[in-house]
mmCIF file of C-alpha atoms and ligand atoms in Angstrom:
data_model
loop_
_atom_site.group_PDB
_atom_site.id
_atom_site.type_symbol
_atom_site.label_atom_id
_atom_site.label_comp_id
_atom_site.label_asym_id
_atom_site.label_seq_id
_atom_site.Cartn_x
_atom_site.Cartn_y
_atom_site.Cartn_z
ATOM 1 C CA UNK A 1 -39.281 24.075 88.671
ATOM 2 C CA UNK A 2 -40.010 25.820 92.086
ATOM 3 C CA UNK A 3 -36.850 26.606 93.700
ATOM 4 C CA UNK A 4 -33.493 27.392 92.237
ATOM 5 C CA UNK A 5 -30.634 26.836 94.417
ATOM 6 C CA UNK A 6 -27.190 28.150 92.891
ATOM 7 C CA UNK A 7 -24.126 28.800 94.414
ATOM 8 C CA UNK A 8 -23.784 32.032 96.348
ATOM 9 C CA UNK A 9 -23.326 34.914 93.673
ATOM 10 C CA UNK A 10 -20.966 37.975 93.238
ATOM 11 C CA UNK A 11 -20.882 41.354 92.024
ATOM 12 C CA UNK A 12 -18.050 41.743 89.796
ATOM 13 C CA UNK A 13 -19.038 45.778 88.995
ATOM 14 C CA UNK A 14 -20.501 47.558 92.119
ATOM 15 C CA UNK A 15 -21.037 51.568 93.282
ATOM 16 C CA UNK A 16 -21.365 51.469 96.857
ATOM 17 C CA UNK A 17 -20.729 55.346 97.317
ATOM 18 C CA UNK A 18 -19.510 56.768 100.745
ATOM 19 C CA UNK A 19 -20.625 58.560 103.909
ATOM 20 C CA UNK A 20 -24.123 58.393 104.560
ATOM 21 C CA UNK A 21 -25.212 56.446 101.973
ATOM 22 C CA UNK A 22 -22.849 52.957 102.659
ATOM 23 C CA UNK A 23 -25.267 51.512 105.339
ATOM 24 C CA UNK A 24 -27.971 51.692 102.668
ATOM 25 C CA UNK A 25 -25.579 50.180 99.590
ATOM 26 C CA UNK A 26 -22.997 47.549 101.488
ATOM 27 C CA UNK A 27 -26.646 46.249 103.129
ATOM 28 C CA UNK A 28 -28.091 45.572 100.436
ATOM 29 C CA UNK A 29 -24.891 44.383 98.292
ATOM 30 C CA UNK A 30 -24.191 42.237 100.752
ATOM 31 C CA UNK A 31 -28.060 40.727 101.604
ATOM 32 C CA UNK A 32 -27.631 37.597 98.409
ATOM 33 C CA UNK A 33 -24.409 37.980 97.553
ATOM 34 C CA UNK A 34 -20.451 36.945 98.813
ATOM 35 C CA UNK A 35 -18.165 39.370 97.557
ATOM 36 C CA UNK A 36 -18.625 42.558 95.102
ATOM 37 C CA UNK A 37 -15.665 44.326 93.036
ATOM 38 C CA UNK A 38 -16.500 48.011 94.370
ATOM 39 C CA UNK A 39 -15.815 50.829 91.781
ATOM 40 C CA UNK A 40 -13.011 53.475 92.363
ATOM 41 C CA UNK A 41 -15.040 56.602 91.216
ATOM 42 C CA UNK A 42 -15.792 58.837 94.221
ATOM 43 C CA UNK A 43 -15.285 62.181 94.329
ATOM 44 C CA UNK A 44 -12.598 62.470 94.914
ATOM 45 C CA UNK A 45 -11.514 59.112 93.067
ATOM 46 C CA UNK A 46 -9.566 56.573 94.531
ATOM 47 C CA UNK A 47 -6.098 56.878 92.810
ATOM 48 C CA UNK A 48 -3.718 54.630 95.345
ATOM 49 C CA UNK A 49 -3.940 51.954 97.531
ATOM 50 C CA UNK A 50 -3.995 54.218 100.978
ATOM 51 C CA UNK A 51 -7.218 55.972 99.692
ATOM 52 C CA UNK A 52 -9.124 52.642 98.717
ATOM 53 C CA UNK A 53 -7.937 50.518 101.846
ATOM 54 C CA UNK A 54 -9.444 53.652 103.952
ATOM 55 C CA UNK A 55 -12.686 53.302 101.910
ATOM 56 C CA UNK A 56 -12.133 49.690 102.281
ATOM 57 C CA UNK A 57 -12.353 50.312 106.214
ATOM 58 C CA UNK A 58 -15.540 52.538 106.009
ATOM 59 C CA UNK A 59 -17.243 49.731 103.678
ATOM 60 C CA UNK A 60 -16.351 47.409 106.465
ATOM 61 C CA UNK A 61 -17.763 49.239 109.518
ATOM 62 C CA UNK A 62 -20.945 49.518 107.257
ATOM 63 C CA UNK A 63 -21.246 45.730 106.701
ATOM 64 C CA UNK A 64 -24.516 44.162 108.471
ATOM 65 C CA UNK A 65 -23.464 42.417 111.749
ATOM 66 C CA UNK A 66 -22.349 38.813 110.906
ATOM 67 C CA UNK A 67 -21.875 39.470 107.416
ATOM 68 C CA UNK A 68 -19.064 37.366 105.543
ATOM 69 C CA UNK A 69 -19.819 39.506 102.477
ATOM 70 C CA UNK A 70 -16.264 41.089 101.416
ATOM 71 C CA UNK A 71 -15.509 43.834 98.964
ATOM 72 C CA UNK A 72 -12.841 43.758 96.668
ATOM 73 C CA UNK A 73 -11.130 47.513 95.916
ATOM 74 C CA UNK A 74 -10.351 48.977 92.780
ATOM 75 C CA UNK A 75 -8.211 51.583 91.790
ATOM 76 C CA UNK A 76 -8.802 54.459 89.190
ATOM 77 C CA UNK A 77 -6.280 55.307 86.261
ATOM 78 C CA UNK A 78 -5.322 58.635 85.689
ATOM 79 C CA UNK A 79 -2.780 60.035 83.541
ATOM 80 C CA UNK A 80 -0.336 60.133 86.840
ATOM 81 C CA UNK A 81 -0.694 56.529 88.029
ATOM 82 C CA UNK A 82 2.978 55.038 87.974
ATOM 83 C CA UNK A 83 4.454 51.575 87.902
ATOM 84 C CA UNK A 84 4.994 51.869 91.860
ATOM 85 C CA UNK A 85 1.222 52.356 92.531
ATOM 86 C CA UNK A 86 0.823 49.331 90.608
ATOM 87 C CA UNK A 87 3.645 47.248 92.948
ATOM 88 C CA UNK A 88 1.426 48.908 96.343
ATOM 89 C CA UNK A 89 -1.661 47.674 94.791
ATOM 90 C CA UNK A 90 -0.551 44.380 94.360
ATOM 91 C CA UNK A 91 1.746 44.110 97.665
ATOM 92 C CA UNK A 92 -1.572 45.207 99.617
ATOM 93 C CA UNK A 93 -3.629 42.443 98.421
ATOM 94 C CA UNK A 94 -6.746 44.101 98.326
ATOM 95 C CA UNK A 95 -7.011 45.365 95.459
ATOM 96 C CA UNK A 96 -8.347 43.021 92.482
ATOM 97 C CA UNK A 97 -8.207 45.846 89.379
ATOM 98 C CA UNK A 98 -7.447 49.063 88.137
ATOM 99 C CA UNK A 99 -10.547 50.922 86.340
ATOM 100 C CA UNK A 100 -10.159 52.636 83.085
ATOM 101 C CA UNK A 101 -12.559 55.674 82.783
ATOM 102 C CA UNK A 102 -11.615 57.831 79.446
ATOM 103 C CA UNK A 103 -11.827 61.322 80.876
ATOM 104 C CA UNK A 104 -15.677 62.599 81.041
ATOM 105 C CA UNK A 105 -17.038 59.631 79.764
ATOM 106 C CA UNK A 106 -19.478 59.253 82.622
ATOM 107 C CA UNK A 107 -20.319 59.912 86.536
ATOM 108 C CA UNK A 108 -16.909 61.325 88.207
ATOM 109 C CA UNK A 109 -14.646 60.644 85.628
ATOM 110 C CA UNK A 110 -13.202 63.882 84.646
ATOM 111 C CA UNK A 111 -9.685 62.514 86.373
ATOM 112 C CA UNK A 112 -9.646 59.810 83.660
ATOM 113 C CA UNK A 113 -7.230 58.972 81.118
ATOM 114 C CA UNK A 114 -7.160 62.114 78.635
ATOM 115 C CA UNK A 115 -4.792 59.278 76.167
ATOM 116 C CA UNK A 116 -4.507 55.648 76.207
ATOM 117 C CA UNK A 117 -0.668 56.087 75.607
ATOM 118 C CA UNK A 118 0.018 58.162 78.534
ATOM 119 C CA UNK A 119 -0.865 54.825 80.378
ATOM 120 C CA UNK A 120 1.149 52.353 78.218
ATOM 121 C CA UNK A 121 3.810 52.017 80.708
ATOM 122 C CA UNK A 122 1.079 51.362 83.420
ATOM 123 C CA UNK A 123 -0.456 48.752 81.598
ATOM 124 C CA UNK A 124 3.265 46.930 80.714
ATOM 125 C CA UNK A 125 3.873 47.061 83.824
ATOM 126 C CA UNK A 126 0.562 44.962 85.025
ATOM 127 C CA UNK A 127 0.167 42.947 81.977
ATOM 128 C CA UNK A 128 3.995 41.575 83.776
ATOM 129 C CA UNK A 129 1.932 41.711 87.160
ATOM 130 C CA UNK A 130 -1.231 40.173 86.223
ATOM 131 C CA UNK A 131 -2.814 42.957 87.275
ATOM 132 C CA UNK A 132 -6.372 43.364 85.583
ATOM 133 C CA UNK A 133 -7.823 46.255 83.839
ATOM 134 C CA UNK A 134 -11.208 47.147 84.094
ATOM 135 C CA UNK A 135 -12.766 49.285 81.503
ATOM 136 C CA UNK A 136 -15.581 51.605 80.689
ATOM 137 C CA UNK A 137 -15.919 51.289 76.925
ATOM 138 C CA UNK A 138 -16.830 54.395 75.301
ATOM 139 C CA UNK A 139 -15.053 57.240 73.300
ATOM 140 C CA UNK A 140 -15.485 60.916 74.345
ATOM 141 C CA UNK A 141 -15.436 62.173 71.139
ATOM 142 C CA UNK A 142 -18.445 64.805 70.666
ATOM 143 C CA UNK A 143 -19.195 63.870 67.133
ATOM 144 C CA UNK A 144 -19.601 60.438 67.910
ATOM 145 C CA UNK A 145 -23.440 59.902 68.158
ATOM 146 C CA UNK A 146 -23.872 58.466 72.197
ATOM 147 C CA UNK A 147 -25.388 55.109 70.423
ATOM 148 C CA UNK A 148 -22.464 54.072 68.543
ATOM 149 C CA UNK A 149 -19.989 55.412 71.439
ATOM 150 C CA UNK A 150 -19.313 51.799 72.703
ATOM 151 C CA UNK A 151 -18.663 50.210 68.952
ATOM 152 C CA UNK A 152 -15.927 53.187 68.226
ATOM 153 C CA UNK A 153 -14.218 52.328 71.185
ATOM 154 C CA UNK A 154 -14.209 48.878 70.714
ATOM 155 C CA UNK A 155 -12.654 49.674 67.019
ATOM 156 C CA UNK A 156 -10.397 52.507 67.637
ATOM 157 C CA UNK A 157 -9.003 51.600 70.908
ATOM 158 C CA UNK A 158 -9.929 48.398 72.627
ATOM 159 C CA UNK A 159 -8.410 46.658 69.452
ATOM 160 C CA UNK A 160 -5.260 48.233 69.369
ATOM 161 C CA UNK A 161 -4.835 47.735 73.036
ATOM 162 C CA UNK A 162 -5.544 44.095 73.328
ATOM 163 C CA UNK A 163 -2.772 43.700 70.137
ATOM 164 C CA UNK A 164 -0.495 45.693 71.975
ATOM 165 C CA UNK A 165 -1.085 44.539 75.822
ATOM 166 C CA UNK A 166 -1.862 40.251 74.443
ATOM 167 C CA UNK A 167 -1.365 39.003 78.050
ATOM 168 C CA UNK A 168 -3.199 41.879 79.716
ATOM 169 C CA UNK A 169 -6.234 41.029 81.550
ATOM 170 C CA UNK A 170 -8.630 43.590 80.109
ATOM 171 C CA UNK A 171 -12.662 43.345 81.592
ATOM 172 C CA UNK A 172 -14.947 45.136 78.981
ATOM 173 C CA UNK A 173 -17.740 46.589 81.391
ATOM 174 C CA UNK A 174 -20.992 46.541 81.085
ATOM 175 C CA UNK A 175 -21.320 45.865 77.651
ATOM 176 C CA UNK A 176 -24.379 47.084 75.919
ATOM 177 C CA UNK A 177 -23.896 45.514 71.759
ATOM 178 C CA UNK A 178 -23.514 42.703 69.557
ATOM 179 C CA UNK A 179 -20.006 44.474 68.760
ATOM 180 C CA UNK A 180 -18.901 44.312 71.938
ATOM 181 C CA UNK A 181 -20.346 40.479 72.373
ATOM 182 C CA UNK A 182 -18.470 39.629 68.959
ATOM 183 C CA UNK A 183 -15.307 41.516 69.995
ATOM 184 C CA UNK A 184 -15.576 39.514 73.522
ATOM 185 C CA UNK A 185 -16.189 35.892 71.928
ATOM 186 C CA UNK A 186 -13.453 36.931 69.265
ATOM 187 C CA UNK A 187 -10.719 38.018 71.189
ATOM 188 C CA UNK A 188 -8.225 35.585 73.383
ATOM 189 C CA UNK A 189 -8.812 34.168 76.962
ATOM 190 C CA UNK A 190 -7.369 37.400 78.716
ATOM 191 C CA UNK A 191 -10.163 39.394 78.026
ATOM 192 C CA UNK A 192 -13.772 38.664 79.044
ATOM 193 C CA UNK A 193 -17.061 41.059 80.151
ATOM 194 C CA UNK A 194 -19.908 42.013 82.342
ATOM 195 C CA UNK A 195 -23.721 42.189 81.701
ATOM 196 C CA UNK A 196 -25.989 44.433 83.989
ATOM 197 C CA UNK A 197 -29.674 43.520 84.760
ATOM 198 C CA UNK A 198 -30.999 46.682 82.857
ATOM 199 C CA UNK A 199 -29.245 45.925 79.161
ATOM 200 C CA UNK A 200 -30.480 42.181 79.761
ATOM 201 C CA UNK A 201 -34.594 43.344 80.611
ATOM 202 C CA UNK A 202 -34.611 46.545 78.625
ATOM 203 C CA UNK A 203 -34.196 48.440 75.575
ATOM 204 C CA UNK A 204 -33.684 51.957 74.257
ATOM 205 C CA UNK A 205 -37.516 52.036 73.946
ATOM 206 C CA UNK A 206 -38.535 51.345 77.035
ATOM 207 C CA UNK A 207 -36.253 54.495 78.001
ATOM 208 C CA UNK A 208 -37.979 57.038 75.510
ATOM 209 C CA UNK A 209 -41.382 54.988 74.421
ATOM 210 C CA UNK A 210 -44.335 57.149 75.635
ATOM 211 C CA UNK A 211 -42.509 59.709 78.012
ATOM 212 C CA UNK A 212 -38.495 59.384 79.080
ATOM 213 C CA UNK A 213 -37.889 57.404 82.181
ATOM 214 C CA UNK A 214 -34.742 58.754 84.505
ATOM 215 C CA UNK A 215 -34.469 55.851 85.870
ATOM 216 C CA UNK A 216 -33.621 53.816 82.886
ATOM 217 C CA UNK A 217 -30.916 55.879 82.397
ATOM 218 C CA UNK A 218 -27.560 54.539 82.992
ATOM 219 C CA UNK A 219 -23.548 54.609 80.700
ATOM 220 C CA UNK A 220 -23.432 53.395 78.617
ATOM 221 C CA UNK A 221 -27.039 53.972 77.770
ATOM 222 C CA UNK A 222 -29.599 51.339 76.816
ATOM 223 C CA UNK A 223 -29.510 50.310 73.283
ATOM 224 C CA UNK A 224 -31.640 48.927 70.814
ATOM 225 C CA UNK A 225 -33.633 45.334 70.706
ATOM 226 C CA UNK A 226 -31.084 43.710 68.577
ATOM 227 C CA UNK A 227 -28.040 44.496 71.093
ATOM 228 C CA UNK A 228 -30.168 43.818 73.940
ATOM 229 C CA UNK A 229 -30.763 39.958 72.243
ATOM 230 C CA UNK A 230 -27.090 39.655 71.521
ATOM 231 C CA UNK A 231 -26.887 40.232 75.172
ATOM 232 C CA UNK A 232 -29.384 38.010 76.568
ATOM 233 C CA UNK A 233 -27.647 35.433 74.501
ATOM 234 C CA UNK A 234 -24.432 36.006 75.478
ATOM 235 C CA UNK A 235 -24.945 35.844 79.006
ATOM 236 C CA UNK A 236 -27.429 32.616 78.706
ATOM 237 C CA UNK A 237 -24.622 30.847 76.755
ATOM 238 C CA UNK A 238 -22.607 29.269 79.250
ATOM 239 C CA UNK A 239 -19.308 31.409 77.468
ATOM 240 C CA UNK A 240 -17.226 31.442 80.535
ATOM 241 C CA UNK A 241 -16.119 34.830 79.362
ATOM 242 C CA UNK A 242 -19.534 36.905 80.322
ATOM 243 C CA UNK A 243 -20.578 37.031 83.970
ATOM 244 C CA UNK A 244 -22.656 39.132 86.589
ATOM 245 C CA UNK A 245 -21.552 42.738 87.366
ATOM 246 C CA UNK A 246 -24.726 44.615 88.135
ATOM 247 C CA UNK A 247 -23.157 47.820 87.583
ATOM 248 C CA UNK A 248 -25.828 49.229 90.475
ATOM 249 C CA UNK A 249 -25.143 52.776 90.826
ATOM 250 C CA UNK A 250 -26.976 54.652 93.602
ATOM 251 C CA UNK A 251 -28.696 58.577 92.497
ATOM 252 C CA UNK A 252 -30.767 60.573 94.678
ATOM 253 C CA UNK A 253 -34.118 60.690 93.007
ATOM 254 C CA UNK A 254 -33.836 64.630 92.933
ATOM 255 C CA UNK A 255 -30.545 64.049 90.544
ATOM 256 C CA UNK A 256 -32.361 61.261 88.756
ATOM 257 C CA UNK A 257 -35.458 63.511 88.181
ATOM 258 C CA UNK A 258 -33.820 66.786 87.042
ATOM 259 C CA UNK A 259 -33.324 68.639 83.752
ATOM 260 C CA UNK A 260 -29.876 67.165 83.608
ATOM 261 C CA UNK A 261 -30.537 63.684 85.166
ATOM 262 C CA UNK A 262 -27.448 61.695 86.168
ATOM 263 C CA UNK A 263 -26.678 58.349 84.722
ATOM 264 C CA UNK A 264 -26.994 55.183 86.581
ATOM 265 C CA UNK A 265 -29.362 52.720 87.850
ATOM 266 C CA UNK A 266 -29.993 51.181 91.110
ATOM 267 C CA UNK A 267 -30.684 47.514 91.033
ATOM 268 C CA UNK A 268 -28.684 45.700 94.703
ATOM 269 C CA UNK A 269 -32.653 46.006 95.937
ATOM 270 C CA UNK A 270 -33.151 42.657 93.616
ATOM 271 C CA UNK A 271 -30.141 41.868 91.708
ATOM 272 C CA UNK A 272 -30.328 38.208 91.614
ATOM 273 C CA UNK A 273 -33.865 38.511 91.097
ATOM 274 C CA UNK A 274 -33.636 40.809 88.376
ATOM 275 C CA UNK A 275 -31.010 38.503 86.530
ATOM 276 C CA UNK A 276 -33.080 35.677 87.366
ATOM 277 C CA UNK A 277 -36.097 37.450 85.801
ATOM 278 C CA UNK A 278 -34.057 37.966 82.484
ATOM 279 C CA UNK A 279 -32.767 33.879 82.533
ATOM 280 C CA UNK A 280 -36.482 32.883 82.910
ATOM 281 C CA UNK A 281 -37.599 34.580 80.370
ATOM 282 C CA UNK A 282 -34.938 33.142 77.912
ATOM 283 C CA UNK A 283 -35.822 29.908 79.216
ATOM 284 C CA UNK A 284 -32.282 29.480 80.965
ATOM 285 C CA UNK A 285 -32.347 29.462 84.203
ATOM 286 C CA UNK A 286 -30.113 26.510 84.071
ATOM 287 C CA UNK A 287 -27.398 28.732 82.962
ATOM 288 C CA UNK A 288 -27.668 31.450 85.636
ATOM 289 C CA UNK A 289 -25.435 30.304 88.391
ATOM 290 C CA UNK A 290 -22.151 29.712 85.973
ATOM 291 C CA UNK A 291 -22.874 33.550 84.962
ATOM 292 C CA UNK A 292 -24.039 34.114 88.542
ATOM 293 C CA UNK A 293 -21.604 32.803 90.771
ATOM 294 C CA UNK A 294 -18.650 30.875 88.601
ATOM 295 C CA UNK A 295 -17.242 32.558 85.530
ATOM 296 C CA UNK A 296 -15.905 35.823 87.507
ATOM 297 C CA UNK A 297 -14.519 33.575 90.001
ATOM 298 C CA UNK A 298 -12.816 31.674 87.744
ATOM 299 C CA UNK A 299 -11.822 34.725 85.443
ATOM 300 C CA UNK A 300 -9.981 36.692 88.012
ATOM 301 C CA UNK A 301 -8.361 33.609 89.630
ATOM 302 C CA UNK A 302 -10.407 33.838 92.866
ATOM 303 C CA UNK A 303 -12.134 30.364 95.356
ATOM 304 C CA UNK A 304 -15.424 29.736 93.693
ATOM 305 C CA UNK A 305 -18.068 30.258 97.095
ATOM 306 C CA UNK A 306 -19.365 27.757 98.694
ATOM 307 C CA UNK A 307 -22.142 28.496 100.442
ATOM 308 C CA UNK A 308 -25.838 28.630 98.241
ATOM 309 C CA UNK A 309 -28.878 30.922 98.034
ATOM 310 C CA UNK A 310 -32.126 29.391 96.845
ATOM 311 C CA UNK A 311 -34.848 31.432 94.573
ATOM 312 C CA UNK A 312 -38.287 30.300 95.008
ATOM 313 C CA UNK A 313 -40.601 30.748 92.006
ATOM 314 C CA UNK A 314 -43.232 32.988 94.147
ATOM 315 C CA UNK A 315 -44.183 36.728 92.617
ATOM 316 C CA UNK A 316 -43.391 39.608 94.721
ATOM 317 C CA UNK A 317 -43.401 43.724 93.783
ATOM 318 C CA UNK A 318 -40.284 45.403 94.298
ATOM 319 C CA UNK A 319 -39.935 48.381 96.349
ATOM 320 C CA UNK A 320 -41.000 51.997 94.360
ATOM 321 C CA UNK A 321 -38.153 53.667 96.954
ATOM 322 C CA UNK A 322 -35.115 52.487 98.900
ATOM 323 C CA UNK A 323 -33.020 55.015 101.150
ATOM 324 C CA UNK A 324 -29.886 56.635 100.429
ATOM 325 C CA UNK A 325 -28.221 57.865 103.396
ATOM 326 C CA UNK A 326 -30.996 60.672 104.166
ATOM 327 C CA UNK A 327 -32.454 60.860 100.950
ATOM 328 C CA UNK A 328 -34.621 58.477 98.730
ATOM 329 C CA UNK A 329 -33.914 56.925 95.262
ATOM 330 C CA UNK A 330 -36.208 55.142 92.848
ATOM 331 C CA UNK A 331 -34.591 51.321 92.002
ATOM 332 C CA UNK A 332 -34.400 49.411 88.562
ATOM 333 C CA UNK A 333 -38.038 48.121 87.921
ATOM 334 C CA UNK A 334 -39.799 49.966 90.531
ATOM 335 C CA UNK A 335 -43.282 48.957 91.962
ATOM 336 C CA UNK A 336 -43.526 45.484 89.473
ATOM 337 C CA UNK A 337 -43.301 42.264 89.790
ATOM 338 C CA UNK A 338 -40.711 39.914 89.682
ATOM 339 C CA UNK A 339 -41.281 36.159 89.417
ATOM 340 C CA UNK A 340 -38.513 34.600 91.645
ATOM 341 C CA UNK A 341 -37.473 35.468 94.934
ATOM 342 C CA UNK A 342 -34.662 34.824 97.384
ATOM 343 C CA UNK A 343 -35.848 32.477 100.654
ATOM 344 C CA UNK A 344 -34.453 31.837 103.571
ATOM 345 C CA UNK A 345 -32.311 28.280 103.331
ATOM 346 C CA UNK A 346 -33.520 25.197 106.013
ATOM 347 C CA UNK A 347 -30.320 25.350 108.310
HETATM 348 O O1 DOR B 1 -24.634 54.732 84.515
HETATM 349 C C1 DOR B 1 -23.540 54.765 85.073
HETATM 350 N N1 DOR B 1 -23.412 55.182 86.360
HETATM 351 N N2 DOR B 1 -22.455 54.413 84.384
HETATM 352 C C2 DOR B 1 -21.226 54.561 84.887
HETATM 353 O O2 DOR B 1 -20.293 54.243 84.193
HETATM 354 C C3 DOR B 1 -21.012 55.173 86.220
HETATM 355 C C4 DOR B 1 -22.193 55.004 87.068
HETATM 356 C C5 DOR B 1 -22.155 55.880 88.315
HETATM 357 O O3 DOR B 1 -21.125 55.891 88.991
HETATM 358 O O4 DOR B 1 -23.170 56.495 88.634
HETATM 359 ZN ZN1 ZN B 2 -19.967 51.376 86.769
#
């Protein structure tokens, strides 16, 4: 096989950032892809629906001339958020979820939720709505070692929540184990996951093996070879309940490269590519565009697209730096090669 065509993809877990940096991000979010679910945490976050249809309007203005790409806005839970922010969010039909950071957990999250219950009535109230919620899967809790962060949550409060909340739309973010894989293929319809490019190609060795590498470095972090196989499996399955959400998250390569590096990797330079890299190498390339372009669709009730991009089996390198506003950052998989590449489609 030469060329893949597959329906036009989406982002289903996004940073796009704001000011300077959106002509780099929404440009190259919206080069391959239709639509992208754009992440609430700015500084400061996006806590109603005012703040995130004015971000809306600055992701707009940034879009490429011509574009069709659309994002879809998210809003951030905080111990404040009330049932009425919930109605706005859902009269204003913009806004596709409500994220779930526990406080400090990672990159501008110290407004998140300090206790699950203090939300309860939130989450009644769009469990009733069909509101989803989106969440980043990891306890706080300093004694918990930062490798096992995501299978405590998943057993302390994920579980309890999905018993309590059983109609609640819940999206388990980037998940990075077989726990969370299990818990996902376990659990009932109503809640389903991403998988970024980075926990599909790498491992916690290819972070710390031979010298630590920034920009490997993402939340929650890489783990070992047997999660990152439960993964690759899990995405290559066809399980409607696991699709694309690259999770790209722009960082200066001065915060990247620093004695306290920030957490997140950049990967809207190649995303499809990237994934496509990971399918090939499971042999299941065949399964990429239901993971690619269907399942997230499908999951949060949203028109399948209908245009295509096509992937041409022709080795490229990708780019060692891409510009952020007036600074530079250092993508996912830097300077190598990638096997498949997006062409232009014959009008
Ligand atoms: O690595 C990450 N970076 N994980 C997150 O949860 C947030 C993200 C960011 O915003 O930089
Ligand atoms: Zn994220």
């Amino acid at each position: 096989m030469d060329t893949l065509t597959i329906t036009r993809p989406d982002d289903w877990h996004l940073h796009l950032r704001n000011g300077a940096a959106l002509d780099n991000t929404v440009s190259d979010a919206a080069r391959n892809f239709a639509r992208a679910m754009v992440m609430p945490n700015l500084a400061p976050p996006l806590v109603n629906t005012d703040q995130a249809s004015n971000y809306r309007e600055q992701i707009l203005a940034a879009r490429p001339q011509g574009s069709a790409w659309q994002p879809l806005m998210t809003l951030y839970l905080t111990d404040n958020t009330t049932a009425q922010d919930v109605d706005a969010a859902v009269d204003s039909s913009i806004i596709y979820g409500i994220k779930y950071y526990p406080a400090g957990a990672t990159t501008n999250s110290a407004s998140g939720v300090t206790d699950i219950k203090k939300t309860y009535k939130v989450l009644e109230h769009m469990q009733t709505l069909g509101m989803p919620l989106q969440i980043h899967g990891e306890v706080t809790d300093p004694n918990i070692d930062i490798f096992d962060r995501e299978a405590v949550f998943i057993d302390r409060l994920l579980t309890p929540l999905a018993k309590r909340f059983p109609e609640l739309k819940i999206i388990l973010e980037h998940v990075t184990t077989q726990e969370a894989v299990t818990f996902v293929i376990e659990s009932s319809p109503s809640i389903a996951a991403t998988i970024t490019p980075q926990h599909l190609l790498f491992n916690r060795n290819h972070l710390l093996v031979g010298g630590i590498r920034p920009h490997l470095y993402c939340l929650p972090v890489l783990k070992r070879d047997i999660h990152q196989q439960a993964l690759i499996k899990a995405a290559t399955s066809g399980n409607t309940k696991f699709f694309l959400g690259t999770d790209s998250a722009p960082h200066s390569q001065t915060n990247k490269e620093s004695a306290c590096g920030c957490a997140g990797c950049y990967s809207h330079h190649a995303a499809i590519e990237l994934y496509a890299e990971a399918f090939d190498q499971a042999d299941a390339l065949n399964m990429l565009e239901g993971f690619a372009s269907h399942f997230g669709a499908d999951y949060y009730g949203l028109p399948r697209n209908t245009e295509t991009i096509t992937l041409s089996q022709k080795a490229w390198q990708t780019p060692n730096i891409c510009q952020l506003g007036g600074e530079v950052l250092t993508p996912l998989h830097a300077g190598q090669q990638l096997r498949w590449q997006v062409i232009e489609e014959e009008q």
